[in-house]
Coordinates of C-alpha atoms in Angstrom, one line a residue:
Chain A
M1 CA 0.0 0.0 0.0
K2 CA 2.8 2.3 0.9
K3 CA 4.5 1.5 -2.4
L4 CA 1.3 2.3 -4.2
N5 CA 1.0 5.7 -2.5
L6 CA 4.6 6.4 -3.4
L7 CA 3.9 5.5 -7.1
L8 CA 0.7 7.6 -7.2
S9 CA 2.5 10.6 -5.6
L10 CA 5.3 10.2 -8.1
V11 CA 2.8 10.1 -11.0
L12 CA 1.0 13.1 -9.6
I13 CA 4.2 15.1 -9.3
I14 CA 5.1 14.2 -12.9
L15 CA 1.6 15.2 -14.1
I16 CA 1.7 18.6 -12.3
S17 CA 5.2 19.3 -13.6
Y18 CA 4.1 18.5 -17.1
I19 CA 1.0 20.8 -16.8
G20 CA 3.2 23.5 -15.3
W21 CA 5.6 23.1 -18.1
L22 CA 2.8 23.3 -20.7
L23 CA 1.5 26.5 -19.1
Y24 CA 5.0 28.0 -19.1
V25 CA 5.4 27.2 -22.8
Y26 CA 2.0 28.6 -23.6
N27 CA 2.8 31.8 -21.7
Q28 CA 6.1 32.1 -23.4
S29 CA 4.4 31.9 -26.8
F30 CA 2.9 35.4 -26.3
Y31 CA 4.9 38.6 -27.0
N32 CA 4.2 42.2 -25.9
I33 CA 3.2 44.3 -28.8
T34 CA 3.2 48.0 -28.1
F35 CA 1.1 50.2 -30.4
Q36 CA 2.3 53.7 -30.8
D37 CA 0.6 56.9 -32.2
I38 CA -3.0 55.7 -31.4
P39 CA -5.3 58.7 -31.9
E40 CA -7.0 60.2 -28.9
N41 CA -10.4 58.9 -28.0
S42 CA -10.1 55.9 -30.3
T43 CA -10.0 52.2 -29.9
L44 CA -7.7 49.9 -31.9
I45 CA -9.3 46.5 -32.8
I46 CA -6.9 43.6 -33.5
Y47 CA -8.0 40.7 -35.7
L48 CA -6.2 37.6 -36.8
E49 CA -5.5 38.1 -40.6
G50 CA -8.6 37.5 -42.6
S51 CA -10.8 36.8 -39.6
E52 CA -13.8 38.8 -38.4
T53 CA -13.3 37.7 -34.8
K54 CA -11.8 40.3 -32.5
N55 CA -8.5 39.2 -31.0
S56 CA -7.8 42.2 -28.7
T57 CA -9.0 45.7 -28.1
I58 CA -6.6 48.4 -27.0
T59 CA -6.6 52.2 -26.4
K60 CA -4.0 55.0 -26.3
N61 CA -3.6 54.6 -22.4
D62 CA -3.6 50.8 -22.5
N63 CA -1.6 50.3 -25.7
V64 CA 0.1 46.9 -25.1
A65 CA -1.4 43.7 -26.5
K66 CA -0.2 40.1 -25.8
L67 CA -0.2 38.4 -29.2
R68 CA 1.2 35.1 -30.5
Y69 CA 3.5 34.6 -33.4
G70 CA 1.5 35.2 -36.6
S71 CA -0.2 37.6 -39.0
Y72 CA -2.8 40.1 -37.8
E73 CA -4.7 43.2 -38.9
Y74 CA -5.8 46.2 -36.9
S75 CA -8.4 48.9 -37.6
I76 CA -9.2 52.2 -35.7
L77 CA -12.6 52.7 -34.3
S78 CA -13.1 56.5 -34.0
D79 CA -15.0 59.2 -35.6
G80 CA -13.0 60.9 -38.4
Y81 CA -10.6 58.1 -38.9
S82 CA -10.7 55.4 -41.6
D83 CA -11.6 52.0 -40.4
S84 CA -9.6 50.3 -43.2
R85 CA -7.6 47.3 -42.0
Q86 CA -3.8 47.5 -41.8
K87 CA -1.7 44.3 -41.8
F88 CA 1.1 43.6 -39.3
S89 CA 3.1 40.5 -38.3
V90 CA 4.2 39.4 -34.9
T91 CA 7.7 37.8 -34.9
K92 CA 9.2 35.8 -32.0
N93 CA 10.0 39.0 -30.2
D94 CA 8.4 41.8 -28.3
Q95 CA 7.9 44.7 -30.7
S96 CA 6.6 48.1 -31.2
I97 CA 4.2 49.1 -34.1
A98 CA 3.5 52.7 -35.3
V99 CA -0.2 52.9 -36.0
S100 CA -1.0 54.3 -39.4
S101 CA -4.1 56.5 -38.7
L102 CA -5.7 57.8 -41.8
Y103 CA -8.7 60.2 -41.9
S104 CA -12.1 58.8 -43.0
E105 CA -13.4 59.7 -46.5
K106 CA -16.0 61.9 -44.9
K107 CA -13.5 63.9 -42.9
L108 CA -11.1 64.2 -45.9
S109 CA -13.9 65.5 -48.2
S110 CA -15.0 68.1 -45.5
L111 CA -11.4 69.2 -45.2
L112 CA -11.0 69.4 -49.0
K113 CA -14.1 71.8 -49.2
E114 CA -12.4 74.1 -46.9
Q115 CA -9.0 74.0 -48.6
M116 CA -9.8 73.5 -52.3
D117 CA -9.7 77.2 -53.2
S118 CA -6.3 77.8 -51.7
I119 CA -4.9 74.5 -53.2
H120 CA -6.1 75.4 -56.7
Q121 CA -4.7 78.9 -56.3
F122 CA -1.3 77.4 -55.4
I123 CA -1.5 75.1 -58.5
K124 CA -2.4 77.9 -60.8
K125 CA 0.4 80.0 -59.5
S126 CA 2.8 77.0 -59.9
Y127 CA 1.6 76.2 -63.4
P128 CA 0.4 79.3 -65.2
E129 CA -0.8 77.0 -68.1
T130 CA -3.7 76.1 -65.9
N131 CA -4.9 79.7 -66.1
F132 CA -5.6 79.4 -69.8
D133 CA -5.7 76.0 -71.6
Y134 CA -6.0 73.6 -68.6
Q135 CA -8.5 73.2 -65.9
V136 CA -8.0 71.7 -62.4
A137 CA -10.3 68.9 -61.3
D138 CA -11.6 68.9 -57.7
G139 CA -9.0 66.2 -56.7
I140 CA -8.7 64.2 -53.4
L141 CA -7.1 64.7 -50.0
I142 CA -5.3 61.6 -48.9
G143 CA -3.8 60.3 -45.6
K144 CA -4.3 62.7 -42.8
G145 CA -5.2 65.5 -45.3
D146 CA -1.5 66.1 -45.8
W147 CA -1.4 64.7 -49.4
Y148 CA -3.5 66.0 -52.3
G149 CA -3.8 64.7 -55.8
T150 CA -5.7 66.0 -58.8
I151 CA -5.9 66.1 -62.6
L152 CA -5.0 69.0 -64.9
Y153 CA -6.8 68.6 -68.1
R154 CA -7.6 70.5 -71.4
P155 CA -11.4 70.4 -72.0
E156 CA -12.2 68.7 -75.3
E157 CA -15.4 68.4 -77.2
D158 CA -15.0 64.7 -77.2
S159 CA -14.5 63.8 -73.5
S160 CA -13.2 60.3 -74.5
I161 CA -9.9 61.8 -75.7
I162 CA -9.0 63.9 -72.7
E163 CA -5.4 63.7 -71.7
P164 CA -5.2 64.0 -67.9
Y165 CA -2.0 65.1 -66.1
R166 CA -1.9 64.0 -62.5
I167 CA -0.1 66.1 -59.9
I168 CA 0.6 65.3 -56.2
L169 CA 1.1 68.0 -53.5
K170 CA 2.3 67.5 -49.9
K171 CA 1.6 69.8 -47.0
E172 CA 4.7 70.7 -45.1
N173 CA 4.6 73.0 -42.1
G174 CA 1.2 74.2 -43.1
D175 CA 2.2 75.1 -46.7
W176 CA 1.4 73.0 -49.8
K177 CA 4.4 72.0 -52.0
V178 CA 4.6 70.1 -55.3
A179 CA 5.6 66.6 -54.5
A180 CA 5.3 65.2 -58.1
S181 CA 5.0 67.5 -61.1
P182 CA 2.1 66.9 -63.6
Q183 CA 2.4 63.6 -65.5
I184 CA -0.1 61.4 -67.4
L185 CA 0.9 58.7 -64.8
Q186 CA 2.7 59.1 -61.6
T187 CA 5.1 56.2 -60.9
L188 CA 7.1 54.8 -58.0
P189 CA 10.4 54.7 -59.8
A190 CA 10.1 58.4 -60.6
N191 CA 8.8 59.3 -57.1
P192 CA 10.5 57.0 -54.6
Q193 CA 9.9 59.5 -51.8
I194 CA 6.0 59.3 -52.1
P195 CA 4.3 56.3 -50.4
K196 CA 3.0 53.7 -53.0
E197 CA -0.7 54.1 -51.6
I198 CA -0.6 57.8 -52.4
I199 CA 0.6 57.3 -55.9
Q200 CA -2.0 54.5 -56.5
Q201 CA -4.9 56.6 -55.2
V202 CA -3.9 59.6 -57.3
N203 CA -3.5 57.4 -60.5
N204 CA -6.9 55.8 -59.8
Y205 CA -8.6 59.2 -59.3
S206 CA -11.0 59.9 -62.0
M207 CA -13.0 63.1 -62.8
L208 CA -16.1 61.1 -63.6
Chain B
M1 CA 58.4 4.2 -106.0
I2 CA 58.9 6.3 -102.9
P3 CA 58.8 3.5 -100.4
E4 CA 61.4 1.5 -102.4
Q5 CA 63.6 4.7 -102.6
L6 CA 63.4 5.2 -98.8
N7 CA 63.7 1.4 -98.3
I8 CA 60.4 1.2 -96.5
V9 CA 58.2 -1.8 -96.9
P10 CA 54.6 -0.7 -98.0
K11 CA 53.2 -2.7 -95.1
Q12 CA 55.3 -0.5 -92.7
L13 CA 54.1 2.6 -94.4
V14 CA 50.5 1.7 -94.0
L15 CA 51.1 0.9 -90.3
S16 CA 52.9 4.2 -89.7
V17 CA 50.2 6.3 -91.5
S18 CA 47.6 4.4 -89.5
L19 CA 49.4 5.2 -86.3
I20 CA 49.6 8.8 -87.2
V21 CA 45.9 8.9 -88.0
I22 CA 45.0 7.1 -84.8
N23 CA 47.2 9.6 -82.8
I24 CA 45.5 12.6 -84.5
L25 CA 42.1 11.0 -83.8
A26 CA 43.0 10.3 -80.2
A27 CA 44.3 13.9 -79.7
W28 CA 41.1 15.3 -81.2
L29 CA 38.9 13.0 -79.1
I30 CA 40.9 14.0 -75.9
N31 CA 40.4 17.6 -76.9
V32 CA 36.7 17.2 -77.4
L33 CA 36.3 15.3 -74.2
Y34 CA 38.4 17.9 -72.3
N35 CA 36.3 20.7 -73.7
Q36 CA 33.1 18.8 -72.9
I37 CA 34.2 18.3 -69.3
Y38 CA 35.9 21.6 -68.5
S39 CA 33.8 24.1 -70.5
S40 CA 30.2 25.4 -70.2
Q41 CA 27.5 25.5 -72.8
V42 CA 26.8 29.2 -73.1
T43 CA 23.6 30.4 -74.8
F44 CA 23.3 34.2 -75.5
V45 CA 19.9 35.5 -75.1
T46 CA 19.9 38.7 -77.1
A47 CA 17.7 41.7 -78.0
P48 CA 17.8 42.4 -80.8
S49 CA 18.1 38.8 -81.8
D50 CA 20.6 39.0 -84.7
L51 CA 23.4 41.1 -83.3
S52 CA 27.1 40.8 -84.0
V53 CA 29.1 39.5 -81.0
S54 CA 32.8 39.4 -80.5
I55 CA 34.4 37.5 -77.5
N56 CA 37.9 38.4 -76.6
G57 CA 38.2 40.1 -80.1
V58 CA 37.1 36.9 -82.0
K59 CA 33.8 37.2 -83.8
K60 CA 31.3 34.6 -82.9
D61 CA 28.4 33.3 -84.9
I62 CA 25.7 33.7 -82.4
K63 CA 22.3 32.2 -83.3
P64 CA 19.2 32.5 -81.2
N65 CA 18.9 29.5 -78.9
T66 CA 22.2 28.0 -79.9
A67 CA 24.9 27.3 -77.4
I68 CA 28.6 27.8 -77.8
R69 CA 31.3 26.3 -75.5
L70 CA 33.4 28.5 -73.3
K71 CA 35.7 27.6 -70.5
P72 CA 35.0 29.2 -67.1
G73 CA 36.5 32.7 -66.7
E74 CA 36.0 36.3 -67.7
Y75 CA 35.7 37.4 -71.3
N76 CA 35.5 40.8 -73.1
L77 CA 32.2 41.0 -75.0
V78 CA 31.5 43.4 -77.7
A79 CA 27.9 43.4 -79.1
Q80 CA 26.8 45.6 -81.9
K81 CA 24.2 46.3 -84.5
N82 CA 23.2 49.1 -86.9
N83 CA 20.6 51.4 -85.2
F84 CA 21.7 50.4 -81.8
D85 CA 24.4 51.6 -79.3
K86 CA 27.5 49.4 -79.3
Y87 CA 28.0 47.5 -76.0
S88 CA 31.4 46.6 -74.6
G89 CA 31.8 44.9 -71.3
K90 CA 32.9 41.8 -69.4
I91 CA 31.0 38.7 -69.1
S92 CA 31.7 36.0 -66.6
V93 CA 31.2 32.3 -67.3
G94 CA 30.9 30.1 -64.4
E95 CA 31.5 26.4 -63.8
K96 CA 27.9 25.4 -64.5
K97 CA 27.4 23.0 -67.3
Q98 CA 24.8 25.4 -68.9
E99 CA 24.9 29.2 -68.7
F100 CA 22.5 31.8 -70.2
I101 CA 24.0 35.2 -70.8
P102 CA 21.6 38.1 -71.4
V103 CA 22.8 40.7 -74.0
Q104 CA 20.6 43.7 -74.8
L105 CA 21.3 46.8 -76.8
T106 CA 19.8 50.2 -76.5
P107 CA 18.2 51.6 -79.7
S108 CA 19.9 54.7 -81.0
T109 CA 17.5 55.5 -83.8
P110 CA 13.8 55.2 -84.5
I111 CA 14.5 52.3 -86.7
G112 CA 16.1 50.5 -83.8
E113 CA 13.2 51.4 -81.6
K114 CA 10.8 49.9 -84.1
E115 CA 12.9 46.8 -84.5
L116 CA 13.0 46.2 -80.7
S117 CA 9.2 46.4 -80.5
S118 CA 8.9 43.4 -82.9
E119 CA 7.2 40.2 -81.5
E120 CA 10.5 38.3 -81.7
N121 CA 12.6 40.8 -79.8
Q122 CA 9.9 41.4 -77.2
S123 CA 9.9 37.7 -76.6
S124 CA 13.7 37.9 -76.1
I125 CA 13.4 40.7 -73.7
Q126 CA 10.9 38.7 -71.7
D127 CA 13.5 35.9 -71.5
I128 CA 16.2 38.3 -70.4
Y129 CA 14.0 39.8 -67.7
S130 CA 13.1 36.3 -66.6
L131 CA 16.9 35.4 -66.4
K132 CA 17.7 38.5 -64.4
Y133 CA 14.7 38.6 -62.2
T134 CA 14.1 35.0 -61.1
A135 CA 15.9 35.7 -57.7
N136 CA 13.3 38.4 -56.8
E137 CA 9.8 37.1 -56.4
E138 CA 8.2 40.5 -56.0
S139 CA 9.6 42.0 -59.2
Y140 CA 9.1 38.7 -61.0
K141 CA 5.3 39.1 -60.4
D142 CA 5.6 42.6 -62.0
I143 CA 7.4 41.4 -65.1
A144 CA 4.6 38.9 -65.9
I145 CA 3.1 41.8 -67.9
L146 CA 5.8 41.0 -70.5
K147 CA 3.7 38.0 -71.6
R148 CA 1.1 40.5 -72.8
L149 CA 3.6 42.7 -74.8
P150 CA 4.0 43.9 -77.3
V151 CA 0.6 45.6 -78.0
K152 CA 0.1 47.0 -81.5
S153 CA -3.3 48.6 -82.1
L154 CA -4.5 51.3 -84.5
L155 CA -4.4 53.8 -81.6
F156 CA -1.3 53.0 -79.6
S157 CA 1.5 50.5 -79.1
I158 CA 3.0 49.3 -75.8
Y159 CA 6.3 47.4 -75.6
S160 CA 9.1 46.8 -73.1
K161 CA 12.6 48.1 -73.1
I162 CA 15.7 46.9 -71.2
S163 CA 19.2 48.2 -70.7
Q164 CA 22.3 46.1 -70.3
S165 CA 22.8 47.6 -66.7
A166 CA 19.3 46.5 -65.6
Q167 CA 19.6 44.5 -62.3
A168 CA 17.2 42.2 -60.6
G169 CA 14.6 44.4 -58.7
D170 CA 14.9 47.4 -61.2
P171 CA 11.6 48.6 -62.4
L172 CA 10.6 47.3 -65.9
T173 CA 10.7 50.0 -68.5
I174 CA 7.6 50.2 -70.7
E175 CA 7.2 52.5 -73.6
V176 CA 3.8 53.7 -74.7
N177 CA 3.6 55.2 -78.3
A178 CA 0.4 56.9 -78.7
P179 CA -1.0 60.2 -80.1
Y180 CA -2.7 62.9 -78.0
G181 CA -5.8 61.6 -76.2
Y182 CA -4.9 57.9 -76.4
R183 CA -2.1 57.6 -73.8
E184 CA -4.6 57.4 -71.0
A185 CA -6.3 54.5 -73.0
A186 CA -3.0 52.6 -73.0
I187 CA -2.5 53.0 -69.2
T188 CA -6.1 51.9 -68.7
L189 CA -5.4 48.7 -70.7
I190 CA -2.5 47.9 -68.4
K191 CA -4.8 48.4 -65.4
N192 CA -7.5 46.2 -67.0
W193 CA -5.0 43.4 -67.4
G194 CA -4.7 43.5 -63.5
Y195 CA -1.2 45.1 -63.4
D196 CA -0.4 48.3 -61.4
P197 CA 1.1 50.7 -64.0
S198 CA 2.6 52.9 -61.1
V199 CA 5.4 50.3 -60.4
Y200 CA 6.8 50.5 -64.0
N201 CA 9.1 53.1 -65.5
I202 CA 6.7 54.2 -68.1
Q203 CA 7.9 56.4 -71.0
F204 CA 5.7 58.0 -73.6
T205 CA 7.1 58.4 -77.1
G206 CA 5.8 59.5 -80.4
D207 CA 4.7 63.2 -80.6
Y208 CA 4.5 63.3 -76.7
N209 CA 5.5 66.6 -75.1
N210 CA 4.6 67.3 -71.5
P211 CA 3.1 70.8 -71.5
F212 CA 4.0 71.1 -67.8
S213 CA 7.7 70.4 -68.0
S214 CA 9.8 73.5 -68.1

């Protein structure tokens, strides 16, 4: 009987050690991910990549999530910010991620209404051709309202043969500057300093 | 008469000649085997396809998809053709049994431009890009557009260009030759194929003149 108790105790110790080891390994598989630049009064929702199920919810004051190795997406839940999902990966280390917070389309279009006249005046001053032959389309504000793209075009009777020239402006210290001079197509090789998403949005902008 | 004068029996003469022939054949065979073992089969993939090539100053008859044998090492290469810039540079042949060496010339005249846009040369450019870009998966995806080129329609033409200095990861150069009002249509066609035109180095030719460039 004593021998049986000893054996059972030994099995129990081994089992508890094994469970303890499993818990330790499980705990070690999580990494501290610190999210920086979360906008005020907003919540960051984290999803597993491609999933609709929320993995974590964090805020500016509680900006560390414990996540396992893998691919994730986050979106910002806040008025005035785009809720489009941004991808990120968790490697086998603690890491810090700068949150890319872009304004919502509604906010950008409201900002554009306020600034369009001054932007168009700047373009007309920079390119006097636009005072005569060419016209400036409304255009789009992008990002946090710090990028602007539009089309300069010569009105034609047949609208199907219009040749649009796309221009990109960047707001620096409160002033608009030409980031990419008018071209039929803005490209990454010609503008390595401009983010790909900005170039793509300006190229996809249509007056229609 | 001669064997008798030299006091050689005809049988000995036949034997001697046979031995010399066998020696020559053996030397030739050894040389062929040596070249087979210690040289690489080098195929030049060229655009334009029928250019004149000299290796270490010796003119070589380079035909499309035909290999020549070269021992591993560095060689001086000169490639030229009328209406194209002459190229001089070094090529390196490694110890692989089969090597593909891309050679492409830059057109120097409109005739050269036109020649480079032919189906055959566009296909060669596609092969050259594939050879240079296989190491880079991301850019390899972008060069898949080459399978669609060249495009020659009544309104515009689209074709690819490459320079000898192009490296893996460099953006693909695409030329669009279209009159006023149809350049946007060419770009739209590239978008409709599912490729992002902003990743390419797109050049407009023909009567193109950007009214906003000073």
